[in-house]
XYZ file of C-alpha atoms in Angstrom:
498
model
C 0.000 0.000 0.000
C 1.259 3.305 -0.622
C 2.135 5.156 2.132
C 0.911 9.025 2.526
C 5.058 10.078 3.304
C 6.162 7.910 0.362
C 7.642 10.480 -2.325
C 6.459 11.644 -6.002
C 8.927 9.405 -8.013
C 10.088 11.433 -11.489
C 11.761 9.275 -14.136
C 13.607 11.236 -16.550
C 16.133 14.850 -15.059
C 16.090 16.976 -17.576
C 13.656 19.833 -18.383
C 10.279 18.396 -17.654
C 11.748 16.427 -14.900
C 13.431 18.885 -12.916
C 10.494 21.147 -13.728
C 8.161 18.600 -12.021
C 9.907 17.963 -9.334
C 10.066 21.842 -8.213
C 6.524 22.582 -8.923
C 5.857 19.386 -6.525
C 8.277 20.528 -4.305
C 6.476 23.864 -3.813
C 3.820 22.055 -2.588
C 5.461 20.380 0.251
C 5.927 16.924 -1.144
C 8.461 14.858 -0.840
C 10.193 14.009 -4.387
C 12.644 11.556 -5.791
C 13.863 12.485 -9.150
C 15.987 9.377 -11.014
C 18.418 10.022 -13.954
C 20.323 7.437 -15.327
C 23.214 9.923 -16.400
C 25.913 11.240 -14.080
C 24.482 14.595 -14.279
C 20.693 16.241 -14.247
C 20.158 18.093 -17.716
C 22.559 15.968 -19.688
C 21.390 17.102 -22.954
C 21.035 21.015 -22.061
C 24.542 20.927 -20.925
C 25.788 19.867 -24.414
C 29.831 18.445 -24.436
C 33.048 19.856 -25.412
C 35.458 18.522 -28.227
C 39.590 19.810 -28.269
C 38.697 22.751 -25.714
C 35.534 24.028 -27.855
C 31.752 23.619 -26.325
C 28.938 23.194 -28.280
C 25.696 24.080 -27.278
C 23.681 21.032 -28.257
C 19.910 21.175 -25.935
C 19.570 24.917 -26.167
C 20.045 27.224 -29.348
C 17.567 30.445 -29.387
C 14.609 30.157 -27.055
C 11.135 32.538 -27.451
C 8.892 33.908 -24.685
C 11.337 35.396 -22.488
C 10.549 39.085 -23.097
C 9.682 40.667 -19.540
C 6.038 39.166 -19.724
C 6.724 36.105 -21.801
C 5.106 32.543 -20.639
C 9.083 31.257 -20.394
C 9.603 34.434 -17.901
C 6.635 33.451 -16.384
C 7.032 29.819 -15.657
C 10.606 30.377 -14.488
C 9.684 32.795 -12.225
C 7.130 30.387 -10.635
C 9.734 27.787 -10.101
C 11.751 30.496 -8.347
C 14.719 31.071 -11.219
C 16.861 33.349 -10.559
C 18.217 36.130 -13.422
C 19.662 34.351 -16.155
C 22.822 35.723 -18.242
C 20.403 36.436 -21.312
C 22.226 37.102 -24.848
C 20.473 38.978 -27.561
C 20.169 38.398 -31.339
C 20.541 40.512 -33.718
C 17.335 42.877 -34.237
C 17.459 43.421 -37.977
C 17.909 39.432 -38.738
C 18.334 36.688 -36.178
C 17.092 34.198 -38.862
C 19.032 34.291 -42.436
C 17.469 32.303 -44.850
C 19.814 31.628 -47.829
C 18.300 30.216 -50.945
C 20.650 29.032 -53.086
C 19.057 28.169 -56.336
C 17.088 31.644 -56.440
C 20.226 33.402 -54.986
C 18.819 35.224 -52.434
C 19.184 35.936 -48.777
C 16.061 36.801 -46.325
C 17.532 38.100 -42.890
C 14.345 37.692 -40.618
C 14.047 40.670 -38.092
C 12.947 40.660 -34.488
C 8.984 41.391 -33.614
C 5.872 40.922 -35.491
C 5.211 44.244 -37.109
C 9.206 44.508 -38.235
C 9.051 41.033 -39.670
C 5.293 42.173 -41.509
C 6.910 45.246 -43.266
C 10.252 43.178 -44.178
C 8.604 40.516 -45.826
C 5.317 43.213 -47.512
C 8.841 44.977 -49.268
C 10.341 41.607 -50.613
C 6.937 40.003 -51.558
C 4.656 43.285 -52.202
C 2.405 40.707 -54.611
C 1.922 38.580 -51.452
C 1.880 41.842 -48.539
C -2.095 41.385 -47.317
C -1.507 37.553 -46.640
C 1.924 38.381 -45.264
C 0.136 40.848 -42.424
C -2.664 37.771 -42.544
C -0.778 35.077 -41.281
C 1.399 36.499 -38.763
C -1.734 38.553 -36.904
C -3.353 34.754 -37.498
C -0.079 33.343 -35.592
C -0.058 35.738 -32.359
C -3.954 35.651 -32.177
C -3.506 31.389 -31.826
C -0.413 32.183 -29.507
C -1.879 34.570 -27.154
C -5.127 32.580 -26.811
C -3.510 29.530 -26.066
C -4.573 28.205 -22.440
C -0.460 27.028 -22.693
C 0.521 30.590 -22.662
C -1.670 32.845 -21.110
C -2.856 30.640 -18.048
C -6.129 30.641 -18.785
C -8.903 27.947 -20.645
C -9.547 24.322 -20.094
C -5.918 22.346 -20.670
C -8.420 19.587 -22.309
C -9.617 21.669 -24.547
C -6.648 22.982 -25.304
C -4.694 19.340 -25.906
C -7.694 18.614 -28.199
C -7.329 21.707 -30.317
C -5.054 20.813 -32.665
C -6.769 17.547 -34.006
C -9.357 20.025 -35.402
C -6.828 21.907 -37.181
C -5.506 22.304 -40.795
C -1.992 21.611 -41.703
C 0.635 24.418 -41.527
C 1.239 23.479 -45.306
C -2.575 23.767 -46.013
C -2.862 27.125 -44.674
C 0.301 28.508 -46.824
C -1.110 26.937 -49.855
C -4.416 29.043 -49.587
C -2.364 31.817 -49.117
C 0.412 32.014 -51.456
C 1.598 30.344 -54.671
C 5.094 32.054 -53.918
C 6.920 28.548 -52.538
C 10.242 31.191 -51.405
C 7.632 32.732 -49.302
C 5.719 29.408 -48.185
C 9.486 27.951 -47.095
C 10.315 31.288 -45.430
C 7.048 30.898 -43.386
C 7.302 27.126 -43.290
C 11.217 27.197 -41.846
C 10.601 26.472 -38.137
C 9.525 23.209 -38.937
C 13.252 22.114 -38.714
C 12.663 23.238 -34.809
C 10.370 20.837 -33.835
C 11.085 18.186 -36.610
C 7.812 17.925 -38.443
C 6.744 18.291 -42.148
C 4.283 21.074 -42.945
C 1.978 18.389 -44.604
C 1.557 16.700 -40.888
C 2.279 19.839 -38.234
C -0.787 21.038 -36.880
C -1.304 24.635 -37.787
C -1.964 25.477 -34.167
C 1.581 23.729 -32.760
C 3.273 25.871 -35.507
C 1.721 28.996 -34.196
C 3.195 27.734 -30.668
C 6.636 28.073 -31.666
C 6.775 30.568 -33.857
C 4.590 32.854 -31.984
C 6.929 32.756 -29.123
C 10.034 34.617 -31.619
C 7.752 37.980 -31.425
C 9.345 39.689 -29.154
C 11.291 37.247 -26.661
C 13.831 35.182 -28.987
C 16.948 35.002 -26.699
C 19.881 32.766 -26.374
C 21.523 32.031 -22.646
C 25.267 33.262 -21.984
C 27.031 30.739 -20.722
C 24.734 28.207 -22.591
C 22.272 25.397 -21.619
C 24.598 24.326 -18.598
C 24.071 27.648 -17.414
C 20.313 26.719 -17.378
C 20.818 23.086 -15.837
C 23.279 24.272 -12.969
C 20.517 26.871 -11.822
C 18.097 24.097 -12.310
C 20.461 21.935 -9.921
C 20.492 24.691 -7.157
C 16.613 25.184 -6.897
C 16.606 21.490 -6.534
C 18.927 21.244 -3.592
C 17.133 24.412 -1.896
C 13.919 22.660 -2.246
C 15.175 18.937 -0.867
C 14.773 17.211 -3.799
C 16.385 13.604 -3.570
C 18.631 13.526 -6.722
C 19.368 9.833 -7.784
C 21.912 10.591 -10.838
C 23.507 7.442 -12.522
C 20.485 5.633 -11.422
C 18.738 3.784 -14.396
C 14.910 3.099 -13.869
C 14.233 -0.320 -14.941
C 10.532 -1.163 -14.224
C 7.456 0.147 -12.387
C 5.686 -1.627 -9.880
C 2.056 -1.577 -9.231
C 0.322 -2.787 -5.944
C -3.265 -5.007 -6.326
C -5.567 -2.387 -6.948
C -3.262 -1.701 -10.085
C -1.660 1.130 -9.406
C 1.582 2.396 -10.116
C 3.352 2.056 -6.857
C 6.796 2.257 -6.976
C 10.185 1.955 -8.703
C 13.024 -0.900 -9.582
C 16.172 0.650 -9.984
C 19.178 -0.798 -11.864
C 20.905 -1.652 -8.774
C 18.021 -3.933 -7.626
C 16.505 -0.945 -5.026
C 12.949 -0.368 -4.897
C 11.444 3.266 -4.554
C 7.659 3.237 -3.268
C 6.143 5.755 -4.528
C 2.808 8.329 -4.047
C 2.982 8.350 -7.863
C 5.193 8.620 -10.479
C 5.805 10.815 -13.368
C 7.016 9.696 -16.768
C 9.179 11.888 -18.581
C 11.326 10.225 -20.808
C 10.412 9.080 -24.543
C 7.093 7.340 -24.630
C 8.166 4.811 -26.399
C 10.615 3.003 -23.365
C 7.576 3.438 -20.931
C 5.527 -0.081 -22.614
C 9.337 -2.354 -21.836
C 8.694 -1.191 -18.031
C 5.552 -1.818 -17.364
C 4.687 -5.726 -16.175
C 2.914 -7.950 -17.966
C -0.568 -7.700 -18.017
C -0.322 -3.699 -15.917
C -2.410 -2.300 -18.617
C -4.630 -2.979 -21.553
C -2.566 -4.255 -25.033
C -3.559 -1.256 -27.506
C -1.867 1.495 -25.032
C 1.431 -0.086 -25.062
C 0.821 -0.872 -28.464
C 0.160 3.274 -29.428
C 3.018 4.043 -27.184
C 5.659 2.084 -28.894
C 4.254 2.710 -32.292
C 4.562 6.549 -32.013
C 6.817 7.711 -34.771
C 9.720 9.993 -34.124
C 10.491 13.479 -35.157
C 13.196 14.120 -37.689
C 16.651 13.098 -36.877
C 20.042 14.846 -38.226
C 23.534 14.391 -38.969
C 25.322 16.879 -37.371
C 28.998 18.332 -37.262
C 30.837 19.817 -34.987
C 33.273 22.585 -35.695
C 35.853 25.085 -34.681
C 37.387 28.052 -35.660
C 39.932 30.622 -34.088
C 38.305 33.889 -35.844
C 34.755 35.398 -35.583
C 32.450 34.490 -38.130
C 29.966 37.087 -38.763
C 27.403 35.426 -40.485
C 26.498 33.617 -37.016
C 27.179 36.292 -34.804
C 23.777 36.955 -33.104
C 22.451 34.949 -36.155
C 21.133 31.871 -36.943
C 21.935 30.240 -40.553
C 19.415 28.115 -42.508
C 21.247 27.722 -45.967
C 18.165 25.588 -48.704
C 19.470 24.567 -51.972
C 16.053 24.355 -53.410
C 12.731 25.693 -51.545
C 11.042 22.586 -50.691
C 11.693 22.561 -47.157
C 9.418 19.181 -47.227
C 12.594 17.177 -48.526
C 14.499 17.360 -45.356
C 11.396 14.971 -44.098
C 11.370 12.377 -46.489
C 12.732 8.684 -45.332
C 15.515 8.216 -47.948
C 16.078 12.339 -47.742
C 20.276 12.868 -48.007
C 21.702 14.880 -45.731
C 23.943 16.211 -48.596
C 20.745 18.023 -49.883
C 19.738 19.832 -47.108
C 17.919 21.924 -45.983
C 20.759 22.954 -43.456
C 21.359 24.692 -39.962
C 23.944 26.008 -38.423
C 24.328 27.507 -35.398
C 27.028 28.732 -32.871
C 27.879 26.556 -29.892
C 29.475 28.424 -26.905
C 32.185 30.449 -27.900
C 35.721 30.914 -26.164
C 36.529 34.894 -24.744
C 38.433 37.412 -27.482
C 41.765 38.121 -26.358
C 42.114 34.494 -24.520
C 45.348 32.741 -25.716
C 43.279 31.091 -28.520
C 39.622 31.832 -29.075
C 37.187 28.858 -30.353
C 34.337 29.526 -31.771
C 32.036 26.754 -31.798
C 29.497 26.111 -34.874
C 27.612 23.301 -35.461
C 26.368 22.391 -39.029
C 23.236 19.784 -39.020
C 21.226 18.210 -41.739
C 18.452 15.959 -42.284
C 18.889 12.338 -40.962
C 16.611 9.380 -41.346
C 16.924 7.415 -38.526
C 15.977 3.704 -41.151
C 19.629 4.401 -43.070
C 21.654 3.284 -40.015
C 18.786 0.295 -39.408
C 21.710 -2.210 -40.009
C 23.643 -1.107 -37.332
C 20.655 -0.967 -34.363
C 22.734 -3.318 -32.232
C 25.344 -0.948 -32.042
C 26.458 2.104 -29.075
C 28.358 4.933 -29.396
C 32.022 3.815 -28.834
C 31.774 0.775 -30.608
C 30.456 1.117 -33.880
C 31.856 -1.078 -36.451
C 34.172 0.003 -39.804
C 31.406 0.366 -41.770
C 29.579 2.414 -39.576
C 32.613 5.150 -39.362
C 33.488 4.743 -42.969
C 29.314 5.807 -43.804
C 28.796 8.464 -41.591
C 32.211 10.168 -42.672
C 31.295 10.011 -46.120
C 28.008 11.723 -44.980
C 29.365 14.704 -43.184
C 32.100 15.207 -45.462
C 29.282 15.540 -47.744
C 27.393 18.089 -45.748
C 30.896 19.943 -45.211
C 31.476 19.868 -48.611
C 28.216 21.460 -50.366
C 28.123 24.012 -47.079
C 31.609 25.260 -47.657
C 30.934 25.449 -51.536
C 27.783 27.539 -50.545
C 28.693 29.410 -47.506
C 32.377 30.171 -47.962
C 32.061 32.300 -44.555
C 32.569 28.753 -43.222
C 35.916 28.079 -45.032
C 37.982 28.101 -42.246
C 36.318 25.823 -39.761
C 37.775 22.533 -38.893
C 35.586 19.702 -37.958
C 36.153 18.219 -34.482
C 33.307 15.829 -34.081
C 30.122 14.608 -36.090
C 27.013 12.834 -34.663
C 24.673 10.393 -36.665
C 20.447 9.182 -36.306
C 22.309 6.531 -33.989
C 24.605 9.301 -32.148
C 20.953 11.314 -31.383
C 19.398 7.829 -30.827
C 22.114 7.155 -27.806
C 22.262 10.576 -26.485
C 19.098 11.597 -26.505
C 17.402 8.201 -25.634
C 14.801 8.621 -28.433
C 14.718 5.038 -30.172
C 13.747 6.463 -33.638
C 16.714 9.448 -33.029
C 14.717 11.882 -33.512
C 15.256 15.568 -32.249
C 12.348 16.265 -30.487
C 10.887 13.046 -28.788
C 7.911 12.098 -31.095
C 6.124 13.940 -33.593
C 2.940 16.169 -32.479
C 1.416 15.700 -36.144
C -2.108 15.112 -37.705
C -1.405 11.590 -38.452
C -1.022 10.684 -34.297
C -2.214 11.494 -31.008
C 0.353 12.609 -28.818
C 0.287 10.819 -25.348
C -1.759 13.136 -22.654
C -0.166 13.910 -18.835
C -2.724 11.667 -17.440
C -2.673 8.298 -18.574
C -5.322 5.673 -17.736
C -2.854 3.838 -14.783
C -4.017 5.055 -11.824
C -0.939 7.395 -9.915
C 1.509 6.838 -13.489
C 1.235 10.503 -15.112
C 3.605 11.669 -18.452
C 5.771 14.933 -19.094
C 8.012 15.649 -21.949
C 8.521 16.539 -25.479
C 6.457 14.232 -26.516
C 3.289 15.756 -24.826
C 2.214 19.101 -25.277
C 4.731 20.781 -27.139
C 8.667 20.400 -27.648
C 11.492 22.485 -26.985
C 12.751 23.938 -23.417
C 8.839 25.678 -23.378
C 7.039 23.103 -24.412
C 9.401 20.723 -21.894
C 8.416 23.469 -19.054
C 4.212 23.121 -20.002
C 3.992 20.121 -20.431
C 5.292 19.154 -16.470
C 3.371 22.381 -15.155
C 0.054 20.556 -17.433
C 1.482 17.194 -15.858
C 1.542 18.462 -11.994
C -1.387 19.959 -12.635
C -3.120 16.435 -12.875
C -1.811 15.685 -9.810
C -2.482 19.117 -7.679
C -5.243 20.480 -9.948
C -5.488 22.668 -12.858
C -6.944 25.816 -11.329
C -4.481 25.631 -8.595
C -1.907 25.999 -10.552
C -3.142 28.081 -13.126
C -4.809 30.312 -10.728
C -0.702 31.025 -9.231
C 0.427 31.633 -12.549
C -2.006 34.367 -13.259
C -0.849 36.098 -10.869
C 2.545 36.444 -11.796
């Protein structure tokens, strides 16, 4: 039986996990957060190659302007200031389209980004001002991001909508304009024919005004993370792996098997690593066939190849800019299952850079491409560290690839040097998403993405995968997850009044 001082038991410390575990905190509950890494927020801290770091859980993040939900849920959980970097106001997106040979440098706020884009497509200027009103109206009203509404409703919403592709298709024949608009699907790793116009509006919505990156990084992030956990008592189990869930007779979840043969009992537990591992811990028989069955079968967002470079000068291409370089303008190709990463669409990004007038600066970049997750099928069996020859002779021929039609097209880039690449399989092992992709699994048309309360009795979900991805959508969906557990208006009621 579970016992009223047993703890909330959290599965998963990144994001969502460490998220969870402060809101329950707050609360006066006792909490027991399990990470099978050495450290909480493995994947926001990001890893360092020949003195260089690179950045790779936290690029640019939206909605931190003074008022913005991110400013708002951090300052719930009690974060302090963070070291905030700005991008460049006049274009913190470039767009390079090779083929047309043209450049679109994407400005900061709504209205600047309206008049840019009316000058450089006056044909297409009234649905222009059309869709980006149409994008902060289904921002602002979301019960995600202004604290109000019924969360069902609001998980329900986008099964009623169109496709982001659909919408640009009534509004433009111009396909420069429809990939300019269409470009943030490389964010959250879903085509335009499947993303739901709504979770589109999500993400992009929150660039407006608040687009930001964090000095310092994404371990700047997790170390303040790590700080509000020990002020709040959380008991941090890192290099603990969670191996099954137990339930008592009345079939709830009721505690946790740890690697090391220990057993948690638990209040309840919270889920918040990819769906798709939660079916191998559940025992035989726990729950019903077809909910395992939609768990596991839950296809993944897009996956990459990625390198990792350095270079002792200051590129200015990437200075308080992010690149996306398209050969063609079908961003649509990047999604495709036998896509090559050769052909792009690409990204590139800075990681974090070393200090001008240091002995030797490093600045970090990191150049990523599509990746489909089925071309590396024949080495599944396989970890990072001990890949076969094959393996490392294909994924060098890859990258080299990507480095070569990037350097032929960006010649900015010409003097980085390539410290490091990562594969589908790399992301697959890092990230512990068994399809590699990006962003846990897809929030598309063509699925249902799991809900925070699942039908096991005390067993609730947080993530990527639910909700919305990114750090945000990470940050919702355990704030949606605790609020199953505490109560919606509770929570919601705090927030408002922040």
């Amino acid at each position: 039986m579970t016992r009223p001082d047993n703890p909330y038991v959290i599965i998963g410390g990144g994001v969502s996990g460490m998220t969870a575990a402060l809101i329950l905190s707050k609360f006066g509950y006792p909490v027991t957060l399990v990470e099978k890494r050495q450290r909480l927020g493995a994947t926001l801290r990001g890893f360092s190659r020949q003195g260089t770091n690179f950045d790779t859980g936290l690029h640019y993040v939206g909605a931190l302007q003074p008022d913005g939900a991110l400013t708002r849920y951090f300052r719930y959980l009690g974060m302090p200031d963070l070291p905030f970097a700005d991008y460049n106001a006049g274009g913190f997106d470039r767009i390079r389209f090779i083929e047309a040979g043209r450049e679109i440098r994407l400005p900061l706020g709504k209205d600047a980004t309206i008049d840019y884009l009316s000058d450089i497509f006056p044909e297409d200027k009234g649905f222009v001002a059309a869709f980006y009103n149409e994008i902060e109206e289904l921002y602002n009203s979301s019960t995600f991001l202004n604290f109000n509404g019924d969360v069902r409703d609001a998980v329900n919403a986008e099964c009623r909508q169109e496709s982001l592709a659909a919408r640009l298709n009534r509004g433009t024949r111009n396909p420069i304009l429809r990939a300019v608009l269409s470009i943030y699907s490389l964010l959250y790793g879903v085509s335009p024919q499947e993303t739901p116009y709504i979770q589109h509006a999500r993400v992009a919505g929150s660039y407006f005004d608040g687009v930001k990156s964090i000095a310092g990084g994404g371990k700047v992030l997790a170390a303040a993370f790590e700080k509000l956990l020990d002020k709040a008592g959380v008991t941090c189990l890192r290099d603990s792996e969670a191996v099954s869930i137990a339930f008592d007779n009345a079939g709830r979840a009721a505690g946790l098997v740890l690697r090391e043969e220990r057993y948690i009992p638990a209040r309840g537990l919270l889920f918040t690593a990819h769906p798709g591992l939660l079916p191998a811990m559940l025992p035989a028989g726990a729950v019903k066939p077809a909910f395992s069955h939609r768990l596991a079968s839950l296809e993944d967002t897009i996956s990459s190849h990625t390198l990792f470079c350095s270079c002792q000068s200051v590129i200015p291409i990437v200075q308080g800019s992010n690149l996306y370089v398209c050969l063609g303008n079908d961003i649509e190709r990047a999604f495709l299952p036998g896509c090559s990463p050769a052909d792009g669409p690409f990204y590139i990004s800075r990681g974090i850079s070393g200090k001008l007038g240091a002995p030797v600066y490093q600045e970090g970049l990191m150049f990523s491409a599509p990746g489909s997750y089925n071309q590396y099928a024949r080495w599944h069996g396989s970890r990072t560290g001990q890949r076969p020859p094959a393996y490392e002779d294909f994924k060098a021929e890859r990258l080299e690839a990507v480095r070569g039609v990037l350097l032929r097209h960006c010649p900015e880039l010409k003097d980085t040097q390539a410290l490091d690449g990562g594969t589908p399989l790399t992301n697959r092992d890092y990230l512990g998403s068994p399809g590699g992709g990006l962003y846990g699994t897809k929030h598309s048309l063509k699925q249902f993405s799991p809900l925070p309360a699942t039908r096991v009795p005390n067993l609730w979900m947080a993530g990527q995968s639910v909700i919305a991805p990114g750090v945000l959508g990470a940050v919702i969906s355990a704030f949606v997850a605790c609020g199953c557990i505490l109560g919606m208006d509770r929570l919601q009621k705090e927030l408002q009044c922040l």
